[in-house]
mmCIF file of N, CA, C and O in Angstrom:
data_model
loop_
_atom_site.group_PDB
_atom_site.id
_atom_site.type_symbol
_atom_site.label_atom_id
_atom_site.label_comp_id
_atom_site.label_asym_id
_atom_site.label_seq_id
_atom_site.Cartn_x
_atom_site.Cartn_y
_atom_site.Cartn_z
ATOM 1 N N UNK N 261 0.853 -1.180 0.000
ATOM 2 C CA UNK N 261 0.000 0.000 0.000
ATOM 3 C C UNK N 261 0.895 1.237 0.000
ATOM 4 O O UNK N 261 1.791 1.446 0.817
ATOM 5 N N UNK N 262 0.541 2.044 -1.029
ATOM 6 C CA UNK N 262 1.508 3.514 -0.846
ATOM 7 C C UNK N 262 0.634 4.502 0.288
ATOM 8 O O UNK N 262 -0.532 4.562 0.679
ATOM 9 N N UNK N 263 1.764 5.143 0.530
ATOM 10 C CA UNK N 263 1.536 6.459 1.319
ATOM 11 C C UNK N 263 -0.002 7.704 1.112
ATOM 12 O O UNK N 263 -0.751 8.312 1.876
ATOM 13 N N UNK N 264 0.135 7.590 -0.043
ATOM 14 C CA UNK N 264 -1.064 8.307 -0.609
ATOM 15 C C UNK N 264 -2.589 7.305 -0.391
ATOM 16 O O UNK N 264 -3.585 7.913 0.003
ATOM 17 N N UNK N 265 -2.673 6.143 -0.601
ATOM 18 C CA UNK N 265 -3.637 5.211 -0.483
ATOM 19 C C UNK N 265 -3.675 5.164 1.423
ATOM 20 O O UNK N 265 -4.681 5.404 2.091
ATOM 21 N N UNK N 266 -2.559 4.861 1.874
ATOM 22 C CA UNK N 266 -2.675 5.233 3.278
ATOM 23 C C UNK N 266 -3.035 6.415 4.090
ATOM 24 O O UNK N 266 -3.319 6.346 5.286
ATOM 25 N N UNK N 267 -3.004 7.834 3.178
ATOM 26 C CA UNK N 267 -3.424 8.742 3.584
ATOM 27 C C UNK N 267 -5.396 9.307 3.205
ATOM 28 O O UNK N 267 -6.252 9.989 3.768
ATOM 29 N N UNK N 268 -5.293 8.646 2.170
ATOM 30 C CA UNK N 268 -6.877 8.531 1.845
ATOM 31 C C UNK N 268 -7.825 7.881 2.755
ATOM 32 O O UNK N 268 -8.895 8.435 3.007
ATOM 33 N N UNK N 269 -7.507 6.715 3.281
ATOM 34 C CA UNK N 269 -7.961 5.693 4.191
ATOM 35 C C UNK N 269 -8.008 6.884 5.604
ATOM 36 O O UNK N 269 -9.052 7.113 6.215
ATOM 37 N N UNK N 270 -7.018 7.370 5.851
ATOM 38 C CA UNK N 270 -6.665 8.446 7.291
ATOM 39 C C UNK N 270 -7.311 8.997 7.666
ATOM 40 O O UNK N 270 -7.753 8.957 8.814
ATOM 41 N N UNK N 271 -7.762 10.169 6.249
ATOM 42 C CA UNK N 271 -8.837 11.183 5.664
ATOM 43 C C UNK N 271 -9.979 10.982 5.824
ATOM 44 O O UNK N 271 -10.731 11.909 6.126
ATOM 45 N N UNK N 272 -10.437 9.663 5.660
ATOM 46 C CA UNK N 272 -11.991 9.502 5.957
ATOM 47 C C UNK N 272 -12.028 9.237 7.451
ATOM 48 O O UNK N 272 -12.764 9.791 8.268
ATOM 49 N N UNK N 273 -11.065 8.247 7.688
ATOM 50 C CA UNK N 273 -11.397 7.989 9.094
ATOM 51 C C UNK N 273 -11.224 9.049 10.133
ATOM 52 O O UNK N 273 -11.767 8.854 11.220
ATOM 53 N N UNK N 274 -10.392 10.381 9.903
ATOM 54 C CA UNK N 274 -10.421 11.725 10.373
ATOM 55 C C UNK N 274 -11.792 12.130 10.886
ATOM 56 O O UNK N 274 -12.308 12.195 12.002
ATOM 57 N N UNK N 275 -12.247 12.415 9.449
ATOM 58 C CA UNK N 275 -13.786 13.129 9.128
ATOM 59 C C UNK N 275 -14.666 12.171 9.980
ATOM 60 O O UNK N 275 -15.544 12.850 10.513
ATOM 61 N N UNK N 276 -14.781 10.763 10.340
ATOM 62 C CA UNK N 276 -15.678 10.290 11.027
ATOM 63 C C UNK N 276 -15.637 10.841 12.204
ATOM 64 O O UNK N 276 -16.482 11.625 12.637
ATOM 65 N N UNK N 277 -14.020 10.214 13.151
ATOM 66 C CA UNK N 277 -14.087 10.424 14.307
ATOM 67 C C UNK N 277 -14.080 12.244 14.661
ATOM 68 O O UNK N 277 -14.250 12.627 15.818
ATOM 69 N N UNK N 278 -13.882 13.150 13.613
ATOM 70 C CA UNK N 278 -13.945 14.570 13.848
ATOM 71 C C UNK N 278 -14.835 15.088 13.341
ATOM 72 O O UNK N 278 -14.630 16.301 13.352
ATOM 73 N N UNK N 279 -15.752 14.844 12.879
ATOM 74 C CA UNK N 279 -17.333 15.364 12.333
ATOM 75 C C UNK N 279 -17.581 16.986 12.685
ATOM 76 O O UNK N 279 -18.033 17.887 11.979
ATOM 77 N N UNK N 280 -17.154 16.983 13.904
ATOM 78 C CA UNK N 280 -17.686 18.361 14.234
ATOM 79 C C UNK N 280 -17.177 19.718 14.374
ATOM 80 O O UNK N 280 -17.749 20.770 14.659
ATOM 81 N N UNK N 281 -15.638 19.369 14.033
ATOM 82 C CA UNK N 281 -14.120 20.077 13.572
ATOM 83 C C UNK N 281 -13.534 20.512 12.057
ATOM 84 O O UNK N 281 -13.191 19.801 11.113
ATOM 85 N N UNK N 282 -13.555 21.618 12.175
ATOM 86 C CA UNK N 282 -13.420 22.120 11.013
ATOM 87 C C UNK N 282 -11.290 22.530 10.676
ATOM 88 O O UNK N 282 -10.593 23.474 11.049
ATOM 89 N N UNK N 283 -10.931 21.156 9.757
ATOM 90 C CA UNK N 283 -9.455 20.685 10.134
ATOM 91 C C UNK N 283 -8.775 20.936 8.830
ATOM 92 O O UNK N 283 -9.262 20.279 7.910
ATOM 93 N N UNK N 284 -8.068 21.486 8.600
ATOM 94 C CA UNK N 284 -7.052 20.747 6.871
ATOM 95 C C UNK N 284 -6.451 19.473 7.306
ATOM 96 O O UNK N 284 -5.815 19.642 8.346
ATOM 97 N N UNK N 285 -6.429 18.256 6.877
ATOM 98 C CA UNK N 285 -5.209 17.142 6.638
ATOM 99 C C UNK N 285 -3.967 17.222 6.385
ATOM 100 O O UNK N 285 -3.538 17.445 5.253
ATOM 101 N N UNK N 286 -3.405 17.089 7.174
ATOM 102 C CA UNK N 286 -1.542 18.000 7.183
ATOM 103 C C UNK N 286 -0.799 16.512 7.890
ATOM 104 O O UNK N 286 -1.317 15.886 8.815
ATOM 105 N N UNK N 287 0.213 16.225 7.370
ATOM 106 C CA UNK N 287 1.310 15.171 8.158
ATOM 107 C C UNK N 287 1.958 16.352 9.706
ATOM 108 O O UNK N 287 2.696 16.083 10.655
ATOM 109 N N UNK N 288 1.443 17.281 9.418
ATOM 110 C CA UNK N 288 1.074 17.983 10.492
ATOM 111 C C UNK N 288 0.698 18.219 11.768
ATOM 112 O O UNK N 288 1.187 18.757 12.762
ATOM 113 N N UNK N 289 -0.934 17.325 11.282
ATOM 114 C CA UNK N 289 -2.025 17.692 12.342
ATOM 115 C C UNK N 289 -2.065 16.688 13.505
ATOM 116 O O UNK N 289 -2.082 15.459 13.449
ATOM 117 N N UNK N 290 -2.079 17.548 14.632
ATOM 118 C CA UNK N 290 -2.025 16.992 16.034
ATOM 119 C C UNK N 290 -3.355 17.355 17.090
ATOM 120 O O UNK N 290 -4.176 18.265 16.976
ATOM 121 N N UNK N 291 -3.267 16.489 17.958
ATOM 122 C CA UNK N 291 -3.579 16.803 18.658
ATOM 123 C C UNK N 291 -4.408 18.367 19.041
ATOM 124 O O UNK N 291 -5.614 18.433 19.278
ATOM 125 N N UNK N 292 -3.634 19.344 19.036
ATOM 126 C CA UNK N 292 -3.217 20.605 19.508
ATOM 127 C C UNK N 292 -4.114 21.486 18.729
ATOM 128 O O UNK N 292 -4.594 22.533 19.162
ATOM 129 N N UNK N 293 -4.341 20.898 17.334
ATOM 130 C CA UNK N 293 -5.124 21.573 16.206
ATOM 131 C C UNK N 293 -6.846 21.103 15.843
ATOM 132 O O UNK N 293 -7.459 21.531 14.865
ATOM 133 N N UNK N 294 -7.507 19.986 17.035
ATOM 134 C CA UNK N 294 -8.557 20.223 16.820
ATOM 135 C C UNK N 294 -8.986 20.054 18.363
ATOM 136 O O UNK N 294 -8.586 19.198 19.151
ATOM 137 N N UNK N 295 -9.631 20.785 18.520
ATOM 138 C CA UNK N 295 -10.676 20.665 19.665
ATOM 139 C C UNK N 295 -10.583 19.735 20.402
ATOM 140 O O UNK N 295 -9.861 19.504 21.372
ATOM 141 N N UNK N 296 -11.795 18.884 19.615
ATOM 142 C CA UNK N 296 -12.669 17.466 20.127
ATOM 143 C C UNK N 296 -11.497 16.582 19.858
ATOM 144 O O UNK N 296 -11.796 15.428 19.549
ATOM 145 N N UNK N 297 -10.248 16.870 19.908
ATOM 146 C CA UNK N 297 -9.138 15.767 20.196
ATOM 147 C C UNK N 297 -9.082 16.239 21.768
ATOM 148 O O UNK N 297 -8.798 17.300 22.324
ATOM 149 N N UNK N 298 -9.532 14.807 22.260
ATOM 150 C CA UNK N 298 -9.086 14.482 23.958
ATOM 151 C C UNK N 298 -8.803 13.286 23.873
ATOM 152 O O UNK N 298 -8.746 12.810 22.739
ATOM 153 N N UNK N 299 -8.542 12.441 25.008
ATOM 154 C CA UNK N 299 -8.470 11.183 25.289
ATOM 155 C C UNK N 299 -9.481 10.511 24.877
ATOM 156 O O UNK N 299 -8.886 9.707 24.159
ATOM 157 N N UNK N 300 -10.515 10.251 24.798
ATOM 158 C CA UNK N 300 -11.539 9.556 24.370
ATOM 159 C C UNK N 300 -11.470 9.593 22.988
ATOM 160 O O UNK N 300 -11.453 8.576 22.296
ATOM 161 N N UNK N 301 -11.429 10.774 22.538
ATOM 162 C CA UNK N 301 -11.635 10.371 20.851
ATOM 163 C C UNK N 301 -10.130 9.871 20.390
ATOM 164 O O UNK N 301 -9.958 9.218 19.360
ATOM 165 N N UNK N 302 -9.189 10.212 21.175
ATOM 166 C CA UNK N 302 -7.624 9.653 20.517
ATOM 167 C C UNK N 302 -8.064 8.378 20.719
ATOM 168 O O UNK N 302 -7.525 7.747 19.810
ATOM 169 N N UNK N 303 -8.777 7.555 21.422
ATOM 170 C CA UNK N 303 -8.755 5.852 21.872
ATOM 171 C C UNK N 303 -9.804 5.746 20.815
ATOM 172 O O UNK N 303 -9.863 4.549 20.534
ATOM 173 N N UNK N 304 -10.688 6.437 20.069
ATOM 174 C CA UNK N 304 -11.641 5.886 18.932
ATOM 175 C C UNK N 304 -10.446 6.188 17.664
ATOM 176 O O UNK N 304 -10.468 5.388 16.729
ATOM 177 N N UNK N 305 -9.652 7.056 17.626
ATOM 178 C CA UNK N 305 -9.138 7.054 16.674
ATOM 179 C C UNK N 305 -7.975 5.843 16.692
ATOM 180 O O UNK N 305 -7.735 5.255 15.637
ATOM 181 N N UNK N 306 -7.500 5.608 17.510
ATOM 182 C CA UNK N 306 -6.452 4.732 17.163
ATOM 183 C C UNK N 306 -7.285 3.137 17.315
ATOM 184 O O UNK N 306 -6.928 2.180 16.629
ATOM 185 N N UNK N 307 -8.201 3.069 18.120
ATOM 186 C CA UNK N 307 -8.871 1.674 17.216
ATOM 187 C C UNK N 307 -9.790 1.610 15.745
ATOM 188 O O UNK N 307 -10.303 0.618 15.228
ATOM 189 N N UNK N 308 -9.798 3.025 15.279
ATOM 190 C CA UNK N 308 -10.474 2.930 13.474
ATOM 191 C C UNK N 308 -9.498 2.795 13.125
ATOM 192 O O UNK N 308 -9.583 2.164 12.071
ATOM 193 N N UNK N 309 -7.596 3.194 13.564
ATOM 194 C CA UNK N 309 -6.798 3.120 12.128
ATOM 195 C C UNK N 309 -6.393 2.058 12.650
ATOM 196 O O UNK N 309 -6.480 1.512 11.550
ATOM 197 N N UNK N 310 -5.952 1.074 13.438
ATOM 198 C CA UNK N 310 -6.088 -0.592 13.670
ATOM 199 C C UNK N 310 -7.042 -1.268 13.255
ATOM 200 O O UNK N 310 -6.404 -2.066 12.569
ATOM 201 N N UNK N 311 -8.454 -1.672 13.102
ATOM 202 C CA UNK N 311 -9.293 -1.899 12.551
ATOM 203 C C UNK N 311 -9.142 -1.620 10.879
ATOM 204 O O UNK N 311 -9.214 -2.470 9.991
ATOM 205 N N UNK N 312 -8.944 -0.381 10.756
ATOM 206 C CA UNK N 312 -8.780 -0.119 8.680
ATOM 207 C C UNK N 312 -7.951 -0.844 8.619
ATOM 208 O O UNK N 312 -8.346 -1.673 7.800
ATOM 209 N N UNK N 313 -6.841 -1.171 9.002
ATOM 210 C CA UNK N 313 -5.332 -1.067 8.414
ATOM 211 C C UNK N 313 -5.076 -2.795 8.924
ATOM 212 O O UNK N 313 -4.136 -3.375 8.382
ATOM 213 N N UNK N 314 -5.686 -3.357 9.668
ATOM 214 C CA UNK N 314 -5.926 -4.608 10.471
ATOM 215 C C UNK N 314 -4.420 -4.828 11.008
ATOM 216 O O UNK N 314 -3.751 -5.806 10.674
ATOM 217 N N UNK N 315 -3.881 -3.645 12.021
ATOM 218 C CA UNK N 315 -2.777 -3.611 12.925
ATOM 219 C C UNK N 315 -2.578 -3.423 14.121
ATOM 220 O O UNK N 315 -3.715 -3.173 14.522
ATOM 221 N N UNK N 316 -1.788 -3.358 15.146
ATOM 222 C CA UNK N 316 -2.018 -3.280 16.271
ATOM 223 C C UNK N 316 -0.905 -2.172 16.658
ATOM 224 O O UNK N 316 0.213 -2.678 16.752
ATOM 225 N N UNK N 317 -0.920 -1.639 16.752
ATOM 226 C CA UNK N 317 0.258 -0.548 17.825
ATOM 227 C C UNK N 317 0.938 -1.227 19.275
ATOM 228 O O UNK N 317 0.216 -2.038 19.854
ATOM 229 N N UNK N 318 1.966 -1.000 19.737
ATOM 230 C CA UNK N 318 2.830 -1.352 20.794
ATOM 231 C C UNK N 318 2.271 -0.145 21.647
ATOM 232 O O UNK N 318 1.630 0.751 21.097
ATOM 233 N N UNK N 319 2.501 -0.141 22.857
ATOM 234 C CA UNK N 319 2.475 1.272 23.761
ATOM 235 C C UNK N 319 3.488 2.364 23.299
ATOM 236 O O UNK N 319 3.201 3.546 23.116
ATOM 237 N N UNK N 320 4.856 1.731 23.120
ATOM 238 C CA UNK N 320 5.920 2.535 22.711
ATOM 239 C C UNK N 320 5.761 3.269 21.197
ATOM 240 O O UNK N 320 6.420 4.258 20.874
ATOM 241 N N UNK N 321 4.734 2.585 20.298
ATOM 242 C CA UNK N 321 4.838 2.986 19.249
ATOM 243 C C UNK N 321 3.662 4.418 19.062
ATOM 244 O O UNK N 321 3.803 5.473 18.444
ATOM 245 N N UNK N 322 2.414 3.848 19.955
ATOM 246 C CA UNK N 322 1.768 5.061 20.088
ATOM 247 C C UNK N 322 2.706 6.356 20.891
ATOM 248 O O UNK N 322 2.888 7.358 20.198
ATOM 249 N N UNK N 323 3.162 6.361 21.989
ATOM 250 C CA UNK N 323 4.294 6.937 22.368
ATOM 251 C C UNK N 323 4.862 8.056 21.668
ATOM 252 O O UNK N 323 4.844 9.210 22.096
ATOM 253 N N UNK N 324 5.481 7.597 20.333
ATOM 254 C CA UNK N 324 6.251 8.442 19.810
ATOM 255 C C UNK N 324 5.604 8.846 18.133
ATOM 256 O O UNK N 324 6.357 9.207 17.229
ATOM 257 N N UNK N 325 4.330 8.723 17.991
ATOM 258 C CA UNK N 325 3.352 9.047 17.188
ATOM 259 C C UNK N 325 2.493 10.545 17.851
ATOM 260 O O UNK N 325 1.401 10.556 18.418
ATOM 261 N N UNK N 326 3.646 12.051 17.476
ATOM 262 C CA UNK N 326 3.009 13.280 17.882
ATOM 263 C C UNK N 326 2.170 13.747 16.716
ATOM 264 O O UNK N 326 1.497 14.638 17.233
ATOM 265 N N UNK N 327 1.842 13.677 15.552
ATOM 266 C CA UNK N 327 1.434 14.393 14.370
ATOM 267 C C UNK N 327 0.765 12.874 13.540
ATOM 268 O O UNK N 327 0.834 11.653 13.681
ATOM 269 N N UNK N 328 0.250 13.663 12.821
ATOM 270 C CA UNK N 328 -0.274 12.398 12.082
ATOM 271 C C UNK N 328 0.770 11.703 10.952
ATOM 272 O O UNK N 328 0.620 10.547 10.556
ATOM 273 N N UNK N 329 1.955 12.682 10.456
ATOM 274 C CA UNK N 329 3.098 12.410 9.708
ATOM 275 C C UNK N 329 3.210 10.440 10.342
ATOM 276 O O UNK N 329 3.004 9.306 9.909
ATOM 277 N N UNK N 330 3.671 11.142 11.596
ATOM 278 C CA UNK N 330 4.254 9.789 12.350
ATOM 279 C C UNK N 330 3.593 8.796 12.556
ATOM 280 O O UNK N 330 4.165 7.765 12.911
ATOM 281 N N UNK N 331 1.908 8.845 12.353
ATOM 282 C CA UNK N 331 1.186 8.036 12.440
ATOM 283 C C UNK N 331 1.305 7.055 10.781
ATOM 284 O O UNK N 331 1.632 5.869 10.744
ATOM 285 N N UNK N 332 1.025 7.725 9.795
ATOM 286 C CA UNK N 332 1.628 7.450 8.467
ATOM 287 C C UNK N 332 2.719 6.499 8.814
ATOM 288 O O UNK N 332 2.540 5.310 8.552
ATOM 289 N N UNK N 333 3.605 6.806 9.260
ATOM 290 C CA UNK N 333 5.326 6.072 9.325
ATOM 291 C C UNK N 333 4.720 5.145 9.827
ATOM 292 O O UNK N 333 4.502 4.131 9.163
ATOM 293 N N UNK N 334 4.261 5.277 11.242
ATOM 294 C CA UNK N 334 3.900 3.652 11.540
ATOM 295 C C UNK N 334 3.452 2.509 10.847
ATOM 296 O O UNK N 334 3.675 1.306 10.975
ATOM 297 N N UNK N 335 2.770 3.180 10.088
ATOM 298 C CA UNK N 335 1.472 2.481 9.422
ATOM 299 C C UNK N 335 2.261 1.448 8.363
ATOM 300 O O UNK N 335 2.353 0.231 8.207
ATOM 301 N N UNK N 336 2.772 2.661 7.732
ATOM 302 C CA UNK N 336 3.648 1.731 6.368
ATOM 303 C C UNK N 336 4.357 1.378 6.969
ATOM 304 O O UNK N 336 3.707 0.395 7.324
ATOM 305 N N UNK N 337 5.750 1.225 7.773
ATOM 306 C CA UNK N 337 6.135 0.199 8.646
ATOM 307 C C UNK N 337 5.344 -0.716 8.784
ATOM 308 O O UNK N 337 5.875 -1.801 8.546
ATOM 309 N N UNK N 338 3.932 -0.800 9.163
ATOM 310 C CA UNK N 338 3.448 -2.400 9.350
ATOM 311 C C UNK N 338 2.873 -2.857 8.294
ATOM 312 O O UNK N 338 2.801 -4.085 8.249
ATOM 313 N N UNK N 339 2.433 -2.276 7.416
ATOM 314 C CA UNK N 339 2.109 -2.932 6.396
ATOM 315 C C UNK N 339 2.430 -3.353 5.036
ATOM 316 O O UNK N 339 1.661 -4.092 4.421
#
């Protein structure tokens, strides 16, 4: 899977769990840049991109995943 196909997949699953946030898609975007990012929706977001992507994250790997760039890296790393 390329980067771009991995970032399309991201994009939607963004827009679900952020419906109510008005965001650009940036290897960028954190935390810091929408709102309705708290703890609860970071734990819906990281079980939609495990579920899409059918992967699992380490503790350490969420860890050092600050931006969504790094979330990308992970991703293609596992797949």
């Amino acid at each position: 899977m390329s980067e771009d196909e991995v970032i399309k997949k991201l994009k939607i699953i963004f827009k679900s769990i952020f419906s109510k946030s008005d965001f650009t898609f940036s290897r960028d975007l954190g935390a810091k840049d929408i709102d309705e990012w708290d703890s609860l929706t970071h734990v819906n977001l990281i079980m939609a991109i495990e579920k899409e992507f059918k992967i699992s994250f380490t503790l350490d790997e969420l860890d050092q995943q600050n931006d969504v760039g790094d979330t990308i890296d992970s991703i293609l790393k596992k797949i």
